[in-house]
Short mmCIF file of C-alpha atoms and ligand atoms in Angstrom, two decimals:
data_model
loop_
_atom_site.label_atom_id
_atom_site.label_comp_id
_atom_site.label_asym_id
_atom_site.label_seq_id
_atom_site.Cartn_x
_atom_site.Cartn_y
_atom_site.Cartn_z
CA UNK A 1 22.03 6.28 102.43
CA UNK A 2 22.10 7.47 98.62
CA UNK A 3 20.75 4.89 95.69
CA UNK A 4 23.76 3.64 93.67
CA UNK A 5 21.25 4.11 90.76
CA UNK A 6 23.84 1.89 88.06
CA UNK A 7 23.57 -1.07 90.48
CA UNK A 8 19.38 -0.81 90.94
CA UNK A 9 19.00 -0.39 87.35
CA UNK A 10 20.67 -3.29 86.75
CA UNK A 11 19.16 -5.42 89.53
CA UNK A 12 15.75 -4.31 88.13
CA UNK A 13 16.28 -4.91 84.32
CA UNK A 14 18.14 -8.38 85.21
CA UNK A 15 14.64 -9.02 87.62
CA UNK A 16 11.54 -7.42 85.68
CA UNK A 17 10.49 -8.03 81.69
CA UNK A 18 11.96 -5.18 80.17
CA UNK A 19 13.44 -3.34 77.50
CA UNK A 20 15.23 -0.65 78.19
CA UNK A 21 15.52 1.76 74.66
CA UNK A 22 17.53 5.01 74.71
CA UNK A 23 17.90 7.12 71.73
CA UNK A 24 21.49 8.20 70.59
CA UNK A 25 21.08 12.17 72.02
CA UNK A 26 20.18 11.18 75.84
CA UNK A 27 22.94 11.56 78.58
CA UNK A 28 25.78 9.23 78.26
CA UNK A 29 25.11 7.41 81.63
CA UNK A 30 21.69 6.98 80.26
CA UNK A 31 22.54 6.18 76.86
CA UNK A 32 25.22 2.84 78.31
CA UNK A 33 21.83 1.50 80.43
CA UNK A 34 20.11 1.29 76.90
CA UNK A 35 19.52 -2.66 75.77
CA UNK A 36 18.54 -1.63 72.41
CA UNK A 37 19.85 1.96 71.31
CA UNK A 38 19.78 3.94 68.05
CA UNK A 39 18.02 7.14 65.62
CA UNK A 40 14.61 7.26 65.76
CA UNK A 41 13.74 4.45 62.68
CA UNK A 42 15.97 1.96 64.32
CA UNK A 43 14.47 2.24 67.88
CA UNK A 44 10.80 2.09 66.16
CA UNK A 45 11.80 -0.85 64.18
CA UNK A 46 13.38 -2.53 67.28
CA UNK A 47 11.05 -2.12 69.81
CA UNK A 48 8.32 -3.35 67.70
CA UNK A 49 10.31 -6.63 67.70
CA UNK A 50 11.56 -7.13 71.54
CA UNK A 51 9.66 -9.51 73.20
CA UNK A 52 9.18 -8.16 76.97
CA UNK A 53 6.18 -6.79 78.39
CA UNK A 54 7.55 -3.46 79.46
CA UNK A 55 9.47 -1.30 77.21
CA UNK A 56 10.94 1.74 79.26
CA UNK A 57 12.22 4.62 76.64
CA UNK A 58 14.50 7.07 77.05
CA UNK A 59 13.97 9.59 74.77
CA UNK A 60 11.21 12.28 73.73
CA UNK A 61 7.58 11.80 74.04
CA UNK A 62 7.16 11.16 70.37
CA UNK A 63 8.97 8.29 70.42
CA UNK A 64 7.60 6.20 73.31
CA UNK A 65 4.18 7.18 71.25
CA UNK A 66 5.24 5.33 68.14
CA UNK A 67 6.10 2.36 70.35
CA UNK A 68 3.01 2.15 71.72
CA UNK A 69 0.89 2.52 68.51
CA UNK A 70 3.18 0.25 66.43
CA UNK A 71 3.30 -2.62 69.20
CA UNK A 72 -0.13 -2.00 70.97
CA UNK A 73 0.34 -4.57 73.34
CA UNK A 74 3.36 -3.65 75.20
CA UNK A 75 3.30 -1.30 78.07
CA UNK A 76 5.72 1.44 77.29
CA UNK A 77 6.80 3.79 80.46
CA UNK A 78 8.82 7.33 80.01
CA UNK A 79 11.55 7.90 82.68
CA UNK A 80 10.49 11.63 81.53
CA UNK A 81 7.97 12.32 79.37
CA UNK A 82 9.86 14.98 77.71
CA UNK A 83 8.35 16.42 74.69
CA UNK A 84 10.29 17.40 71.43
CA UNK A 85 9.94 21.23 70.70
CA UNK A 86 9.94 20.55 67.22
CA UNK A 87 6.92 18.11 67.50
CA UNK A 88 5.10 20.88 70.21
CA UNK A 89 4.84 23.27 67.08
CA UNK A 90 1.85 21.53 65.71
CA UNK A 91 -1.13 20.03 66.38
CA UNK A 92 -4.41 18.48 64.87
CA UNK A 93 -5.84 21.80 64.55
CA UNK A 94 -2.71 23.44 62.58
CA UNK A 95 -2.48 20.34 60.65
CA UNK A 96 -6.32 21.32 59.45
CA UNK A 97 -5.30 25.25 59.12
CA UNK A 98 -2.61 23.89 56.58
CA UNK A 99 -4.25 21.82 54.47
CA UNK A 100 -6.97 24.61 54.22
CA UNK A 101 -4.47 26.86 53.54
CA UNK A 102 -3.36 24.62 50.57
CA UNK A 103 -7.02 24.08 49.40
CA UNK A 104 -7.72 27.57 49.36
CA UNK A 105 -5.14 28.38 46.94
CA UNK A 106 -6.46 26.48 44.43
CA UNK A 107 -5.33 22.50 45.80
CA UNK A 108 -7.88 20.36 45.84
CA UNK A 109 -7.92 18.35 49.15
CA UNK A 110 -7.84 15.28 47.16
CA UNK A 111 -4.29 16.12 45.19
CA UNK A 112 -2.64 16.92 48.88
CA UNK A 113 -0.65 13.62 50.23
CA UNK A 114 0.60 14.88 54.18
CA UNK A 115 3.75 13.25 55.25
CA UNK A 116 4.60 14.30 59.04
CA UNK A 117 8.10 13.34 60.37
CA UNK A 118 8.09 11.32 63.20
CA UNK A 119 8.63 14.07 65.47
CA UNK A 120 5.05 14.92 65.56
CA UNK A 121 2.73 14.53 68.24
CA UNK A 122 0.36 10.73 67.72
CA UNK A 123 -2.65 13.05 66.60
CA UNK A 124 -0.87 14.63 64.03
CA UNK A 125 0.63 11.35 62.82
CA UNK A 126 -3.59 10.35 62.57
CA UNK A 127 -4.70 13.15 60.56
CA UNK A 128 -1.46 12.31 58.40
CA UNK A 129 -3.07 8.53 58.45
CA UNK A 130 -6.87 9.50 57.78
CA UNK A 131 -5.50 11.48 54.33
CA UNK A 132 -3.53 8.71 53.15
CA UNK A 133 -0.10 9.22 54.25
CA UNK A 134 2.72 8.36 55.79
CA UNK A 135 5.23 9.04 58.76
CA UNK A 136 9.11 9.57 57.59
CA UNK A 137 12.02 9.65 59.40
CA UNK A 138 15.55 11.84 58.99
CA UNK A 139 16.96 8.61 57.93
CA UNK A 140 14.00 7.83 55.16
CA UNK A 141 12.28 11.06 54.06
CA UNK A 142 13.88 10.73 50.98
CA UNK A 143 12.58 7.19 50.22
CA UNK A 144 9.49 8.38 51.62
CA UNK A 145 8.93 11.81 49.89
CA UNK A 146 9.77 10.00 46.53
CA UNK A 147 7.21 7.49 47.22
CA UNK A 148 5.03 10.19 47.86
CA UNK A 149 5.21 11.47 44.69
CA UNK A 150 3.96 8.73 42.54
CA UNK A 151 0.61 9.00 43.90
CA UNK A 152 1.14 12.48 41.28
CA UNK A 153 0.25 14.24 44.42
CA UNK A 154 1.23 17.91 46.05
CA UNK A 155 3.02 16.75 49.27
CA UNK A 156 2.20 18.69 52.43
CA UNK A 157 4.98 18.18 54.80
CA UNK A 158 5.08 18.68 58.58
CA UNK A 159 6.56 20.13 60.75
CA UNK A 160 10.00 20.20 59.65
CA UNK A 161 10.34 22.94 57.29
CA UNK A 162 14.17 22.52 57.28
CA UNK A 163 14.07 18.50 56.43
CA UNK A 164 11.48 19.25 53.91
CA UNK A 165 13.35 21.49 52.04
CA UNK A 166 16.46 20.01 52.33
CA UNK A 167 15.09 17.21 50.44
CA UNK A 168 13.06 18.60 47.91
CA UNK A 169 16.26 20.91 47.27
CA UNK A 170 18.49 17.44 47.04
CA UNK A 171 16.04 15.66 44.17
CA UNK A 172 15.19 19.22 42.36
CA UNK A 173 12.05 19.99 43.70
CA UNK A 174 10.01 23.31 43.85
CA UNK A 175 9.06 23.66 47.82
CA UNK A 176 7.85 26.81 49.81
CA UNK A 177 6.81 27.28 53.52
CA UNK A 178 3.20 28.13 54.58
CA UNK A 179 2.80 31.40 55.39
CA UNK A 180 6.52 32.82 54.27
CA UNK A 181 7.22 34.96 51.56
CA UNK A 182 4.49 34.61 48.57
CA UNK A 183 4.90 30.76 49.31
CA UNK A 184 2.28 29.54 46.08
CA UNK A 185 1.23 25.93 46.87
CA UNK A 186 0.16 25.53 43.22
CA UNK A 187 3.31 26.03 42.17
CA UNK A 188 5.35 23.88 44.30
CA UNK A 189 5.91 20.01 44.81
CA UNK A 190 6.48 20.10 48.59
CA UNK A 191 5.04 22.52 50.63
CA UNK A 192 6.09 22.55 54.41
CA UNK A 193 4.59 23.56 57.51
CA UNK A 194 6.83 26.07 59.33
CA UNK A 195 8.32 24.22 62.13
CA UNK A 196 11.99 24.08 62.93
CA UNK A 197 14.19 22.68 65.30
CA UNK A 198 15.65 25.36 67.54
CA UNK A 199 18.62 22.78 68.50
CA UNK A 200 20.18 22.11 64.50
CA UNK A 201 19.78 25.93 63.96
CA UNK A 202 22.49 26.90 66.37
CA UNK A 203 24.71 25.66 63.26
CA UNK A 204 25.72 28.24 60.97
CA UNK A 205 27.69 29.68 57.59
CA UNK A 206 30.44 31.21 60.18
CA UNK A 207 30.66 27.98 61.88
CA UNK A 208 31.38 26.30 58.65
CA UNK A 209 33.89 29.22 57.22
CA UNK A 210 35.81 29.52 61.19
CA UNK A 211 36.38 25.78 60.59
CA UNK A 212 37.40 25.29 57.06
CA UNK A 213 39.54 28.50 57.48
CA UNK A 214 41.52 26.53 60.11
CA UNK A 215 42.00 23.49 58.87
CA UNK A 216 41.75 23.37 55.31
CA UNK A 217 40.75 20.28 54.21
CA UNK A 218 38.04 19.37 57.08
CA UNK A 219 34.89 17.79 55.84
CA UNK A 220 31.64 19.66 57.53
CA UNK A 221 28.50 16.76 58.17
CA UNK A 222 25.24 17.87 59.35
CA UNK A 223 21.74 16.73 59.95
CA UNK A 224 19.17 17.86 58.00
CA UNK A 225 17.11 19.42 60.37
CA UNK A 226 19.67 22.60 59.76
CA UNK A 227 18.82 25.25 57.42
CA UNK A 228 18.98 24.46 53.85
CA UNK A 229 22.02 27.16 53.77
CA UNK A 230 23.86 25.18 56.21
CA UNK A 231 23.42 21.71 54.37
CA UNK A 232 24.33 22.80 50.57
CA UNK A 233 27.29 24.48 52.20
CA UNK A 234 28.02 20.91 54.34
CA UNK A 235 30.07 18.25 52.26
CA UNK A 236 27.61 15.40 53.74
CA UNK A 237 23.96 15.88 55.78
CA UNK A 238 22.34 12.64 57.27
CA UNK A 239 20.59 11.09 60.07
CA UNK A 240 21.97 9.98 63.10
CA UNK A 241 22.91 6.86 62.11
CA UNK A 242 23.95 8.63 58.71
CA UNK A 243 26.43 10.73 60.68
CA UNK A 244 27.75 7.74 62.71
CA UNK A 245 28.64 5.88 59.46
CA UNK A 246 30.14 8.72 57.53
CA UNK A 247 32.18 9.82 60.44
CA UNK A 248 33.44 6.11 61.10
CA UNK A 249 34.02 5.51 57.45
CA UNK A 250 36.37 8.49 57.25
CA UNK A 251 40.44 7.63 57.30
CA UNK A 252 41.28 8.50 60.86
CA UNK A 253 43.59 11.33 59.71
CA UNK A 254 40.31 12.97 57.93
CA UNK A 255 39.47 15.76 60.26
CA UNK A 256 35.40 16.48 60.37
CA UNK A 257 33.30 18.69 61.97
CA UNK A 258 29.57 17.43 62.73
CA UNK A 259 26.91 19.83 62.88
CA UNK A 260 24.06 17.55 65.64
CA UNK A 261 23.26 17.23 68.83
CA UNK A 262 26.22 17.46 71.20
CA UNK A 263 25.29 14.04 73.55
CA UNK A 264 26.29 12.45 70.31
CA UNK A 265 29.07 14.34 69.21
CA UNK A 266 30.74 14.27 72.01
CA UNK A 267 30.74 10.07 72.14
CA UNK A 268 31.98 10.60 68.41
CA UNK A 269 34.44 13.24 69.37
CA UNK A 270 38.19 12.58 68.45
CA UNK A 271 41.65 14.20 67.55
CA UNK A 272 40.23 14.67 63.94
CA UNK A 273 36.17 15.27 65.10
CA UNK A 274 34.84 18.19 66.11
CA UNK A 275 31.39 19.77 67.32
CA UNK A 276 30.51 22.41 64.54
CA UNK A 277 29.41 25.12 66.88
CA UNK A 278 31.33 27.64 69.26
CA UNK A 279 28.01 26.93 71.93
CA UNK A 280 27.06 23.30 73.26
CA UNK A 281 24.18 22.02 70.93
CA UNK A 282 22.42 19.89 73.68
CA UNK A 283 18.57 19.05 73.24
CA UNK A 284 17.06 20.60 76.31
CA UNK A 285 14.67 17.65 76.57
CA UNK A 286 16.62 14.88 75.36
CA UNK A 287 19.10 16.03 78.13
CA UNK A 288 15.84 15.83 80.83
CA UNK A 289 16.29 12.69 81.74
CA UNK A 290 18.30 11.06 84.41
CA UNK A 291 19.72 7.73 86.08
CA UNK A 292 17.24 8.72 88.97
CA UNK A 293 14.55 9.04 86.63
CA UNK A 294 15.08 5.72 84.76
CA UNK A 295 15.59 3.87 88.41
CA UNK A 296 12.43 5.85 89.59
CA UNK A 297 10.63 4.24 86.75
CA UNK A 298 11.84 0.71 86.80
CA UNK A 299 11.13 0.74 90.45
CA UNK A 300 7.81 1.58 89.73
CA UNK A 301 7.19 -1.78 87.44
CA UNK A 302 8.40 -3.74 89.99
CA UNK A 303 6.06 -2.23 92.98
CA UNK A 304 3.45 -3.09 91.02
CA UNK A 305 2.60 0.63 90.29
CA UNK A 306 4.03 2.03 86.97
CA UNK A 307 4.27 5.37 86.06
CA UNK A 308 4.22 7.71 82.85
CA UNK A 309 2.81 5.26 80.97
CA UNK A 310 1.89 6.48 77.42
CA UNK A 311 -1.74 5.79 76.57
CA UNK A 312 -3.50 6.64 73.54
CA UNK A 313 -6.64 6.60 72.82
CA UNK A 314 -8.76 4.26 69.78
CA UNK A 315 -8.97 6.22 67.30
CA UNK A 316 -5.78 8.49 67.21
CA UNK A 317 -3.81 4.81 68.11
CA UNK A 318 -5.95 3.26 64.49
CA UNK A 319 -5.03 5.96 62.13
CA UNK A 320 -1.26 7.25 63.23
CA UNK A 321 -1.01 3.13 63.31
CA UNK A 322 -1.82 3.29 59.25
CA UNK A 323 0.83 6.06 58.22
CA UNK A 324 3.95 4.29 60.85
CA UNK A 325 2.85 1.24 59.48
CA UNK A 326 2.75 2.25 55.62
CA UNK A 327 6.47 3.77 56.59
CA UNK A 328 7.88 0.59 57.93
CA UNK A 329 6.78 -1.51 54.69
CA UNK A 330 9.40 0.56 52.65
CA UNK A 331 12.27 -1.29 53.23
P1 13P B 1 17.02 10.80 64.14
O1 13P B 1 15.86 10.39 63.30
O2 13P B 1 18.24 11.05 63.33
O3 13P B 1 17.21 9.90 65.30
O4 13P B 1 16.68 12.24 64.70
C1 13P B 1 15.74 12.44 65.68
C2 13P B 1 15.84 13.81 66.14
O5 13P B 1 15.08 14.23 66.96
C3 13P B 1 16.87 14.65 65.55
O6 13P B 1 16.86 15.89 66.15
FE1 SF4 B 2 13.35 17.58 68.86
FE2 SF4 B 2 15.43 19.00 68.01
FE3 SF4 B 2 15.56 17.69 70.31
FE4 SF4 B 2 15.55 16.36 67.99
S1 SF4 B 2 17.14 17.75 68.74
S2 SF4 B 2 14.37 15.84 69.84
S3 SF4 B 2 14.15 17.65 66.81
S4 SF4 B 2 14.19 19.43 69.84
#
């Protein structure tokens, strides 16, 4: 006899101590099981504060981490641990290679503060936390980044190349990428690891010109993971929750095309809203997960055997604990 996986979920979340937390990009039968859903900084702010034991998160690896080393005490379970690709481009030991890198162009280690966007793995987030800095999100870089800068310091931020220089382009700031071109750290203000995210490039200048060419008039929004191209040619770039606003702020006759990831697009999607892209923008991993997966999991809690629980150890846990933390103090 098959599972009617809607009805056990429910059963189990009504029976067990749990939070169930999906992020905006998972499936939509996924995302509607979600007690608590948002972008990345509302789900870390959130789960911090729900009071069950168990926090089951659908979403990418990186974010069940943050759970965990924000509120140490709950147990936090993956339906899939499903990692970001972004976050998979660097580690501890490219983290090191970059900030030599900077210091042997003529940066003192001392003058370098590292931010890392929260789509880095929890060991990156420590070395960030070790040096002094702090974890941003798409929806705070530029409170962070600015903050980052009074300490009069070079900032060294990872791995999003594309967010990076999207905001050091949006306050006037000289930024260049490690290892491209004759990037000079000396002479720039931000200088970013080269990591990307392969989903926000499928968005491009012909998307943008095919739309405005058809209906004159449409308003292009994108995240700011896209190339810097793609977001000074936009006529608005935000996070998530950004894009959610500016869409739902729009007159309903305002015809906009969004340049994210299409889970969300798609609940957004209207007469007058559109996915900027001829292909289907999904997230490969944010996509992994499924109502089997998330009954799988609750199952597990309640037969006294959990699964794909994140763990982390002391003293990656104390020091990516430091730079979430010193992010969630700036209101
Ligand atoms: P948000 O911070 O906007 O939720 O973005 C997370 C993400 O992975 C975007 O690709
Ligand atoms: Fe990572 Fe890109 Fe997927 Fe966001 S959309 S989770 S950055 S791979």
């Amino acid at each position: 006899m098959s599972i009617d996986y809607k009805k056990e979920i429910n059963r189990l979340k009504d029976k067990l101590d749990v939070t169930v937390v999906a992020h905006y990009y998972q499936r939509d039968e996924v995302f509607e099981m979600g007690d608590i859903v948002g972008d990345s900084l509302e789900l870390a702010r959130k789960s911090k504060e729900a009071t069950s034991e168990w926090i089951v998160f659908c979403g990418v690896g990186f974010m069940g981490q943050s759970v965990k080393v924000i509120a140490p005490n709950k147990r936090v379970l993956m339906p899939k641990v499903a990692c970001c690709a972004m976050a998979r481009m660097i580690d501890s030991s490219y983290f090191d290679d970059s900030v030599q890198y900077i210091v042997e162009r003529g940066v003192p280690k001392e003058n370098i503060l590292p931010i890392t966007y929260i789509n880095s793995d929890a060991t990156v987030k420590s070395k960030v936390g070790e040096m002094g800095g702090y974890v941003c999100t798409s929806s705070n870089a530029f409170k962070i980044i600015e903050k980052g800068l009074e300490s009069g310091k070079k900032i060294l931020f990872v791995p999003d190349r594309c967010l990076g220089q999207n905001f050091a382009n949006s306050i006037g700031l000289k930024s260049c990428v490690i290892g491209v071109g004759d990037c000079d750290p000396k002479e720039a203000d931000v200088i970013c690891f080269n990591g990307f995210c392969s989903v926000h490039q499928y968005f491009t200048l012909d998307d943008i010109e095919f739309y405005r060419n058809r209906y004159p008039g449409i308003k292009i929004a994108v995240h700011p993971e896209c190339d810097p191209a793609i977001v000074q040619a936009a006529d608005f770039s935000g996070s998530t929750s950004q894009l959610i606003k500016y869409v739902a702020d729009l007159d309903p006759e305002q015809k906009v095309a969004v340049g994210t990831e299409y889970n969300l697009v798609n609940r957004m999607r209207s007469k007058n809203t559109f996915v900027l892209s001829s292909t289907k923008p999904e997230c490969p991993t944010m996509n992994e997960t499924t109502l089997e997966d998330l009954y799988i999991v609750l199952k597990s809690i309640e037969d006294k055997a959990p699964i794909n629980e994140i763990e982390i150890d002391e003293h990656t846990a104390k020091y990516a604990k430091l730079a979430l933390d010193r992010m969630l103090e700036i209101k």
